[in-house]
């Protein structure tokens, strides 16, 4: 296996991209809100890789980088005024809406990235590593566990305080309908289905399009503007 220093450079590259976005975007921008969350996750994964917390560092790095690159590609597409995947469109469309709260932006981005991008990244990683999805299940679960632990902190940090109950009440109701753990379970099933369909490109494309649309619909619901 290659040395750890050689393996971590692709992760460093995506971290630099996310840090540059963090520096360039206004703090209240919806994409900036999600980017800060995702940067924290990617940095945490990188620390765990460096600490030897993943049994297969190459697999963890490959999945992590291919996963991040799908988000960064969506940002580049929107920046170039092209249409990003359907799962990302609500976040880019509502990123400056004054009635959408930071917690909504964060979870809408997580919904798009977990619900759609992660399934495709698993398939990309399997092709890159010449392996099957079960070979990546440990890495998938470790990254997912980290996201679940961070989700609770995100909700605590971004939820309005008790002095804003007219906002917090509908926000609590809205966000209670979405679960990262359920999304992660569905994503693993989607990745396995896409891998099984890899020799049926027409069906794989249709499945991917429907997954993209469904995740985008859920993201639009998460971004319902709330009253002041």
PDB file of N, CA, C and O in Angstrom, residues 104-165:
ATOM      1  N   UNK A 104     -32.049  25.031   7.577  1.00  0.00           N
ATOM      2  CA  UNK A 104     -32.672  24.469   6.380  1.00  0.00           C
ATOM      3  C   UNK A 104     -31.649  24.328   5.256  1.00  0.00           C
ATOM      4  O   UNK A 104     -31.625  23.305   4.554  1.00  0.00           O
ATOM      5  N   UNK A 105     -30.815  25.353   5.065  1.00  0.00           N
ATOM      6  CA  UNK A 105     -29.785  25.272   4.039  1.00  0.00           C
ATOM      7  C   UNK A 105     -28.834  24.097   4.305  1.00  0.00           C
ATOM      8  O   UNK A 105     -28.478  23.348   3.393  1.00  0.00           O
ATOM      9  N   UNK A 106     -28.417  23.960   5.550  1.00  0.00           N
ATOM     10  CA  UNK A 106     -27.473  22.890   5.894  1.00  0.00           C
ATOM     11  C   UNK A 106     -28.066  21.519   5.596  1.00  0.00           C
ATOM     12  O   UNK A 106     -27.424  20.665   4.973  1.00  0.00           O
ATOM     13  N   UNK A 107     -29.303  21.305   6.028  1.00  0.00           N
ATOM     14  CA  UNK A 107     -29.897  19.981   5.844  1.00  0.00           C
ATOM     15  C   UNK A 107     -30.308  19.731   4.402  1.00  0.00           C
ATOM     16  O   UNK A 107     -30.278  18.579   3.936  1.00  0.00           O
ATOM     17  N   UNK A 108     -30.670  20.773   3.666  1.00  0.00           N
ATOM     18  CA  UNK A 108     -30.974  20.582   2.240  1.00  0.00           C
ATOM     19  C   UNK A 108     -29.726  20.146   1.481  1.00  0.00           C
ATOM     20  O   UNK A 108     -29.788  19.288   0.587  1.00  0.00           O
ATOM     21  N   UNK A 109     -28.570  20.724   1.834  1.00  0.00           N
ATOM     22  CA  UNK A 109     -27.326  20.298   1.215  1.00  0.00           C
ATOM     23  C   UNK A 109     -26.956  18.875   1.586  1.00  0.00           C
ATOM     24  O   UNK A 109     -26.525  18.081   0.735  1.00  0.00           O
ATOM     25  N   UNK A 110     -27.134  18.533   2.856  1.00  0.00           N
ATOM     26  CA  UNK A 110     -26.860  17.161   3.295  1.00  0.00           C
ATOM     27  C   UNK A 110     -27.790  16.187   2.574  1.00  0.00           C
ATOM     28  O   UNK A 110     -27.379  15.106   2.142  1.00  0.00           O
ATOM     29  N   UNK A 111     -29.064  16.569   2.437  1.00  0.00           N
ATOM     30  CA  UNK A 111     -30.026  15.721   1.728  1.00  0.00           C
ATOM     31  C   UNK A 111     -29.571  15.447   0.298  1.00  0.00           C
ATOM     32  O   UNK A 111     -29.589  14.298  -0.166  1.00  0.00           O
ATOM     33  N   UNK A 112     -29.147  16.495  -0.428  1.00  0.00           N
ATOM     34  CA  UNK A 112     -28.702  16.320  -1.808  1.00  0.00           C
ATOM     35  C   UNK A 112     -27.453  15.450  -1.884  1.00  0.00           C
ATOM     36  O   UNK A 112     -27.349  14.548  -2.730  1.00  0.00           O
ATOM     37  N   UNK A 113     -26.522  15.708  -0.985  1.00  0.00           N
ATOM     38  CA  UNK A 113     -25.225  15.041  -1.064  1.00  0.00           C
ATOM     39  C   UNK A 113     -25.310  13.580  -0.609  1.00  0.00           C
ATOM     40  O   UNK A 113     -24.705  12.703  -1.232  1.00  0.00           O
ATOM     41  N   UNK A 114     -26.063  13.333   0.447  1.00  0.00           N
ATOM     42  CA  UNK A 114     -26.218  11.958   0.924  1.00  0.00           C
ATOM     43  C   UNK A 114     -27.200  11.195   0.048  1.00  0.00           C
ATOM     44  O   UNK A 114     -26.950  10.066  -0.381  1.00  0.00           O
ATOM     45  N   UNK A 115     -28.345  11.817  -0.225  1.00  0.00           N
ATOM     46  CA  UNK A 115     -29.414  11.102  -0.919  1.00  0.00           C
ATOM     47  C   UNK A 115     -29.101  10.750  -2.349  1.00  0.00           C
ATOM     48  O   UNK A 115     -29.594   9.737  -2.864  1.00  0.00           O
ATOM     49  N   UNK A 116     -28.289  11.563  -3.016  1.00  0.00           N
ATOM     50  CA  UNK A 116     -27.985  11.322  -4.426  1.00  0.00           C
ATOM     51  C   UNK A 116     -26.494  11.058  -4.661  1.00  0.00           C
ATOM     52  O   UNK A 116     -26.101  10.009  -5.149  1.00  0.00           O
ATOM     53  N   UNK A 117     -25.645  12.020  -4.259  1.00  0.00           N
ATOM     54  CA  UNK A 117     -24.226  11.945  -4.614  1.00  0.00           C
ATOM     55  C   UNK A 117     -23.513  10.745  -4.018  1.00  0.00           C
ATOM     56  O   UNK A 117     -22.631  10.162  -4.655  1.00  0.00           O
ATOM     57  N   UNK A 118     -23.865  10.388  -2.787  1.00  0.00           N
ATOM     58  CA  UNK A 118     -23.136   9.306  -2.125  1.00  0.00           C
ATOM     59  C   UNK A 118     -23.351   7.974  -2.821  1.00  0.00           C
ATOM     60  O   UNK A 118     -22.408   7.187  -2.958  1.00  0.00           O
ATOM     61  N   UNK A 119     -24.563   7.710  -3.278  1.00  0.00           N
ATOM     62  CA  UNK A 119     -24.822   6.449  -3.991  1.00  0.00           C
ATOM     63  C   UNK A 119     -23.969   6.369  -5.253  1.00  0.00           C
ATOM     64  O   UNK A 119     -23.358   5.326  -5.547  1.00  0.00           O
ATOM     65  N   UNK A 120     -23.901   7.476  -5.998  1.00  0.00           N
ATOM     66  CA  UNK A 120     -23.098   7.478  -7.217  1.00  0.00           C
ATOM     67  C   UNK A 120     -21.613   7.413  -6.908  1.00  0.00           C
ATOM     68  O   UNK A 120     -20.843   6.792  -7.650  1.00  0.00           O
ATOM     69  N   UNK A 121     -21.200   8.023  -5.787  1.00  0.00           N
ATOM     70  CA  UNK A 121     -19.790   7.970  -5.411  1.00  0.00           C
ATOM     71  C   UNK A 121     -19.369   6.557  -5.030  1.00  0.00           C
ATOM     72  O   UNK A 121     -18.228   6.148  -5.301  1.00  0.00           O
ATOM     73  N   UNK A 122     -20.253   5.798  -4.397  1.00  0.00           N
ATOM     74  CA  UNK A 122     -19.947   4.398  -4.081  1.00  0.00           C
ATOM     75  C   UNK A 122     -19.687   3.626  -5.366  1.00  0.00           C
ATOM     76  O   UNK A 122     -18.716   2.861  -5.474  1.00  0.00           O
ATOM     77  N   UNK A 123     -20.542   3.809  -6.359  1.00  0.00           N
ATOM     78  CA  UNK A 123     -20.354   3.124  -7.645  1.00  0.00           C
ATOM     79  C   UNK A 123     -19.068   3.585  -8.313  1.00  0.00           C
ATOM     80  O   UNK A 123     -18.287   2.771  -8.837  1.00  0.00           O
ATOM     81  N   UNK A 124     -18.813   4.902  -8.300  1.00  0.00           N
ATOM     82  CA  UNK A 124     -17.550   5.423  -8.862  1.00  0.00           C
ATOM     83  C   UNK A 124     -16.342   4.790  -8.175  1.00  0.00           C
ATOM     84  O   UNK A 124     -15.364   4.417  -8.829  1.00  0.00           O
ATOM     85  N   UNK A 125     -16.406   4.695  -6.847  1.00  0.00           N
ATOM     86  CA  UNK A 125     -15.282   4.135  -6.092  1.00  0.00           C
ATOM     87  C   UNK A 125     -15.082   2.659  -6.403  1.00  0.00           C
ATOM     88  O   UNK A 125     -13.940   2.186  -6.510  1.00  0.00           O
ATOM     89  N   UNK A 126     -16.178   1.926  -6.546  1.00  0.00           N
ATOM     90  CA  UNK A 126     -16.062   0.501  -6.886  1.00  0.00           C
ATOM     91  C   UNK A 126     -15.373   0.325  -8.237  1.00  0.00           C
ATOM     92  O   UNK A 126     -14.532  -0.567  -8.400  1.00  0.00           O
ATOM     93  N   UNK A 127     -15.720   1.176  -9.182  1.00  0.00           N
ATOM     94  CA  UNK A 127     -15.068   1.088 -10.497  1.00  0.00           C
ATOM     95  C   UNK A 127     -13.595   1.457 -10.400  1.00  0.00           C
ATOM     96  O   UNK A 127     -12.735   0.818 -11.019  1.00  0.00           O
ATOM     97  N   UNK A 128     -13.285   2.484  -9.635  1.00  0.00           N
ATOM     98  CA  UNK A 128     -11.896   2.931  -9.494  1.00  0.00           C
ATOM     99  C   UNK A 128     -11.042   1.873  -8.805  1.00  0.00           C
ATOM    100  O   UNK A 128      -9.892   1.620  -9.203  1.00  0.00           O
ATOM    101  N   UNK A 129     -11.598   1.248  -7.770  1.00  0.00           N
ATOM    102  CA  UNK A 129     -10.853   0.294  -6.950  1.00  0.00           C
ATOM    103  C   UNK A 129     -11.001  -1.142  -7.424  1.00  0.00           C
ATOM    104  O   UNK A 129     -10.371  -2.041  -6.851  1.00  0.00           O
ATOM    105  N   UNK A 130     -11.866  -1.352  -8.440  1.00  0.00           N
ATOM    106  CA  UNK A 130     -12.148  -2.701  -8.946  1.00  0.00           C
ATOM    107  C   UNK A 130     -12.636  -3.606  -7.815  1.00  0.00           C
ATOM    108  O   UNK A 130     -12.073  -4.680  -7.548  1.00  0.00           O
ATOM    109  N   UNK A 131     -13.679  -3.150  -7.138  1.00  0.00           N
ATOM    110  CA  UNK A 131     -14.237  -3.923  -6.033  1.00  0.00           C
ATOM    111  C   UNK A 131     -15.758  -3.884  -6.112  1.00  0.00           C
ATOM    112  O   UNK A 131     -16.327  -3.322  -7.053  1.00  0.00           O
ATOM    113  N   UNK A 132     -16.433  -4.479  -5.124  1.00  0.00           N
ATOM    114  CA  UNK A 132     -17.882  -4.507  -5.055  1.00  0.00           C
ATOM    115  C   UNK A 132     -18.340  -3.621  -3.894  1.00  0.00           C
ATOM    116  O   UNK A 132     -17.568  -3.376  -2.951  1.00  0.00           O
ATOM    117  N   UNK A 133     -19.595  -3.152  -3.915  1.00  0.00           N
ATOM    118  CA  UNK A 133     -20.079  -2.314  -2.805  1.00  0.00           C
ATOM    119  C   UNK A 133     -19.846  -2.896  -1.411  1.00  0.00           C
ATOM    120  O   UNK A 133     -19.449  -2.147  -0.505  1.00  0.00           O
ATOM    121  N   UNK A 134     -20.057  -4.216  -1.190  1.00  0.00           N
ATOM    122  CA  UNK A 134     -19.797  -4.731   0.167  1.00  0.00           C
ATOM    123  C   UNK A 134     -18.366  -4.506   0.646  1.00  0.00           C
ATOM    124  O   UNK A 134     -18.121  -4.395   1.854  1.00  0.00           O
ATOM    125  N   UNK A 135     -17.418  -4.396  -0.303  1.00  0.00           N
ATOM    126  CA  UNK A 135     -16.031  -4.139   0.079  1.00  0.00           C
ATOM    127  C   UNK A 135     -15.839  -2.738   0.653  1.00  0.00           C
ATOM    128  O   UNK A 135     -14.836  -2.472   1.318  1.00  0.00           O
ATOM    129  N   UNK A 136     -16.792  -1.839   0.383  1.00  0.00           N
ATOM    130  CA  UNK A 136     -16.702  -0.455   0.867  1.00  0.00           C
ATOM    131  C   UNK A 136     -17.660  -0.181   2.016  1.00  0.00           C
ATOM    132  O   UNK A 136     -17.754   0.964   2.471  1.00  0.00           O
ATOM    133  N   UNK A 137     -18.352  -1.206   2.483  1.00  0.00           N
ATOM    134  CA  UNK A 137     -19.403  -0.967   3.477  1.00  0.00           C
ATOM    135  C   UNK A 137     -18.842  -0.394   4.777  1.00  0.00           C
ATOM    136  O   UNK A 137     -19.462   0.481   5.396  1.00  0.00           O
ATOM    137  N   UNK A 138     -17.683  -0.874   5.214  1.00  0.00           N
ATOM    138  CA  UNK A 138     -17.103  -0.347   6.452  1.00  0.00           C
ATOM    139  C   UNK A 138     -16.791   1.147   6.316  1.00  0.00           C
ATOM    140  O   UNK A 138     -17.079   1.940   7.226  1.00  0.00           O
ATOM    141  N   UNK A 139     -16.203   1.533   5.189  1.00  0.00           N
ATOM    142  CA  UNK A 139     -15.878   2.945   4.971  1.00  0.00           C
ATOM    143  C   UNK A 139     -17.162   3.772   4.874  1.00  0.00           C
ATOM    144  O   UNK A 139     -17.250   4.879   5.431  1.00  0.00           O
ATOM    145  N   UNK A 140     -18.146   3.242   4.183  1.00  0.00           N
ATOM    146  CA  UNK A 140     -19.446   3.918   4.065  1.00  0.00           C
ATOM    147  C   UNK A 140     -20.054   4.131   5.450  1.00  0.00           C
ATOM    148  O   UNK A 140     -20.541   5.221   5.775  1.00  0.00           O
ATOM    149  N   UNK A 141     -20.031   3.099   6.277  1.00  0.00           N
ATOM    150  CA  UNK A 141     -20.632   3.200   7.612  1.00  0.00           C
ATOM    151  C   UNK A 141     -19.873   4.177   8.503  1.00  0.00           C
ATOM    152  O   UNK A 141     -20.489   4.924   9.280  1.00  0.00           O
ATOM    153  N   UNK A 142     -18.542   4.182   8.422  1.00  0.00           N
ATOM    154  CA  UNK A 142     -17.766   5.088   9.275  1.00  0.00           C
ATOM    155  C   UNK A 142     -18.025   6.551   8.913  1.00  0.00           C
ATOM    156  O   UNK A 142     -18.174   7.400   9.790  1.00  0.00           O
ATOM    157  N   UNK A 143     -18.063   6.832   7.611  1.00  0.00           N
ATOM    158  CA  UNK A 143     -18.372   8.199   7.190  1.00  0.00           C
ATOM    159  C   UNK A 143     -19.801   8.559   7.592  1.00  0.00           C
ATOM    160  O   UNK A 143     -20.076   9.662   8.075  1.00  0.00           O
ATOM    161  N   UNK A 144     -20.733   7.615   7.426  1.00  0.00           N
ATOM    162  CA  UNK A 144     -22.118   7.861   7.802  1.00  0.00           C
ATOM    163  C   UNK A 144     -22.283   8.107   9.289  1.00  0.00           C
ATOM    164  O   UNK A 144     -23.057   8.989   9.701  1.00  0.00           O
ATOM    165  N   UNK A 145     -21.556   7.348  10.103  1.00  0.00           N
ATOM    166  CA  UNK A 145     -21.638   7.547  11.558  1.00  0.00           C
ATOM    167  C   UNK A 145     -21.139   8.936  11.943  1.00  0.00           C
ATOM    168  O   UNK A 145     -21.699   9.583  12.838  1.00  0.00           O
ATOM    169  N   UNK A 146     -20.098   9.387  11.275  1.00  0.00           N
ATOM    170  CA  UNK A 146     -19.576  10.729  11.545  1.00  0.00           C
ATOM    171  C   UNK A 146     -20.602  11.791  11.175  1.00  0.00           C
ATOM    172  O   UNK A 146     -20.835  12.747  11.913  1.00  0.00           O
ATOM    173  N   UNK A 147     -21.263  11.612  10.044  1.00  0.00           N
ATOM    174  CA  UNK A 147     -22.285  12.565   9.619  1.00  0.00           C
ATOM    175  C   UNK A 147     -23.442  12.608  10.598  1.00  0.00           C
ATOM    176  O   UNK A 147     -23.960  13.684  10.919  1.00  0.00           O
ATOM    177  N   UNK A 148     -23.865  11.450  11.083  1.00  0.00           N
ATOM    178  CA  UNK A 148     -24.978  11.413  12.039  1.00  0.00           C
ATOM    179  C   UNK A 148     -24.601  12.155  13.319  1.00  0.00           C
ATOM    180  O   UNK A 148     -25.408  12.912  13.880  1.00  0.00           O
ATOM    181  N   UNK A 149     -23.370  11.953  13.792  1.00  0.00           N
ATOM    182  CA  UNK A 149     -22.954  12.639  15.016  1.00  0.00           C
ATOM    183  C   UNK A 149     -22.883  14.148  14.812  1.00  0.00           C
ATOM    184  O   UNK A 149     -23.225  14.924  15.704  1.00  0.00           O
ATOM    185  N   UNK A 150     -22.459  14.572  13.624  1.00  0.00           N
ATOM    186  CA  UNK A 150     -22.382  15.993  13.337  1.00  0.00           C
ATOM    187  C   UNK A 150     -23.760  16.606  13.111  1.00  0.00           C
ATOM    188  O   UNK A 150     -23.968  17.781  13.402  1.00  0.00           O
ATOM    189  N   UNK A 151     -24.696  15.802  12.610  1.00  0.00           N
ATOM    190  CA  UNK A 151     -26.034  16.348  12.350  1.00  0.00           C
ATOM    191  C   UNK A 151     -26.659  16.878  13.633  1.00  0.00           C
ATOM    192  O   UNK A 151     -27.282  17.950  13.634  1.00  0.00           O
ATOM    193  N   UNK A 152     -26.500  16.141  14.720  1.00  0.00           N
ATOM    194  CA  UNK A 152     -27.073  16.593  15.990  1.00  0.00           C
ATOM    195  C   UNK A 152     -26.459  17.927  16.406  1.00  0.00           C
ATOM    196  O   UNK A 152     -27.174  18.837  16.856  1.00  0.00           O
ATOM    197  N   UNK A 153     -25.148  18.053  16.243  1.00  0.00           N
ATOM    198  CA  UNK A 153     -24.479  19.308  16.594  1.00  0.00           C
ATOM    199  C   UNK A 153     -24.941  20.447  15.681  1.00  0.00           C
ATOM    200  O   UNK A 153     -25.136  21.587  16.129  1.00  0.00           O
ATOM    201  N   UNK A 154     -25.130  20.137  14.408  1.00  0.00           N
ATOM    202  CA  UNK A 154     -25.590  21.146  13.453  1.00  0.00           C
ATOM    203  C   UNK A 154     -26.963  21.667  13.850  1.00  0.00           C
ATOM    204  O   UNK A 154     -27.226  22.869  13.847  1.00  0.00           O
ATOM    205  N   UNK A 155     -27.853  20.750  14.204  1.00  0.00           N
ATOM    206  CA  UNK A 155     -29.197  21.162  14.613  1.00  0.00           C
ATOM    207  C   UNK A 155     -29.132  22.054  15.855  1.00  0.00           C
ATOM    208  O   UNK A 155     -29.843  23.049  15.950  1.00  0.00           O
ATOM    209  N   UNK A 156     -28.277  21.707  16.806  1.00  0.00           N
ATOM    210  CA  UNK A 156     -28.148  22.510  18.025  1.00  0.00           C
ATOM    211  C   UNK A 156     -27.567  23.892  17.724  1.00  0.00           C
ATOM    212  O   UNK A 156     -28.030  24.902  18.247  1.00  0.00           O
ATOM    213  N   UNK A 157     -26.560  23.934  16.841  1.00  0.00           N
ATOM    214  CA  UNK A 157     -25.892  25.206  16.555  1.00  0.00           C
ATOM    215  C   UNK A 157     -26.754  26.154  15.729  1.00  0.00           C
ATOM    216  O   UNK A 157     -26.682  27.380  15.901  1.00  0.00           O
ATOM    217  N   UNK A 158     -27.567  25.606  14.822  1.00  0.00           N
ATOM    218  CA  UNK A 158     -28.287  26.446  13.872  1.00  0.00           C
ATOM    219  C   UNK A 158     -29.763  26.628  14.193  1.00  0.00           C
ATOM    220  O   UNK A 158     -30.427  27.445  13.553  1.00  0.00           O
ATOM    221  N   UNK A 159     -30.285  25.894  15.162  1.00  0.00           N
ATOM    222  CA  UNK A 159     -31.690  26.071  15.523  1.00  0.00           C
ATOM    223  C   UNK A 159     -31.882  27.412  16.221  1.00  0.00           C
ATOM    224  O   UNK A 159     -31.105  27.768  17.103  1.00  0.00           O
ATOM    225  N   UNK A 160     -32.906  28.193  15.834  1.00  0.00           N
ATOM    226  CA  UNK A 160     -33.152  29.468  16.524  1.00  0.00           C
ATOM    227  C   UNK A 160     -33.377  29.255  18.012  1.00  0.00           C
ATOM    228  O   UNK A 160     -33.846  28.206  18.447  1.00  0.00           O
ATOM    229  N   UNK A 161     -33.040  30.276  18.809  1.00  0.00           N
ATOM    230  CA  UNK A 161     -33.183  30.182  20.254  1.00  0.00           C
ATOM    231  C   UNK A 161     -34.623  30.276  20.711  1.00  0.00           C
ATOM    232  O   UNK A 161     -35.534  30.525  19.916  1.00  0.00           O
ATOM    233  N   UNK A 162     -34.867  30.074  22.008  1.00  0.00           N
ATOM    234  CA  UNK A 162     -36.234  30.062  22.535  1.00  0.00           C
ATOM    235  C   UNK A 162     -36.960  31.389  22.391  1.00  0.00           C
ATOM    236  O   UNK A 162     -38.182  31.438  22.468  1.00  0.00           O
ATOM    237  N   UNK A 163     -36.208  32.474  22.146  1.00  0.00           N
ATOM    238  CA  UNK A 163     -36.853  33.775  21.953  1.00  0.00           C
ATOM    239  C   UNK A 163     -37.445  33.922  20.553  1.00  0.00           C
ATOM    240  O   UNK A 163     -38.077  34.933  20.249  1.00  0.00           O
ATOM    241  N   UNK A 164     -37.230  32.908  19.692  1.00  0.00           N
ATOM    242  CA  UNK A 164     -37.755  32.952  18.331  1.00  0.00           C
ATOM    243  C   UNK A 164     -38.674  31.764  18.065  1.00  0.00           C
ATOM    244  O   UNK A 164     -38.595  31.116  17.039  1.00  0.00           O
ATOM    245  N   UNK A 165     -39.561  31.499  19.014  1.00  0.00           N
ATOM    246  CA  UNK A 165     -40.396  30.313  18.896  1.00  0.00           C
ATOM    247  C   UNK A 165     -41.307  30.354  17.683  1.00  0.00           C
ATOM    248  O   UNK A 165     -41.700  29.315  17.158  1.00  0.00           O
TER     249      UNK A 165
END
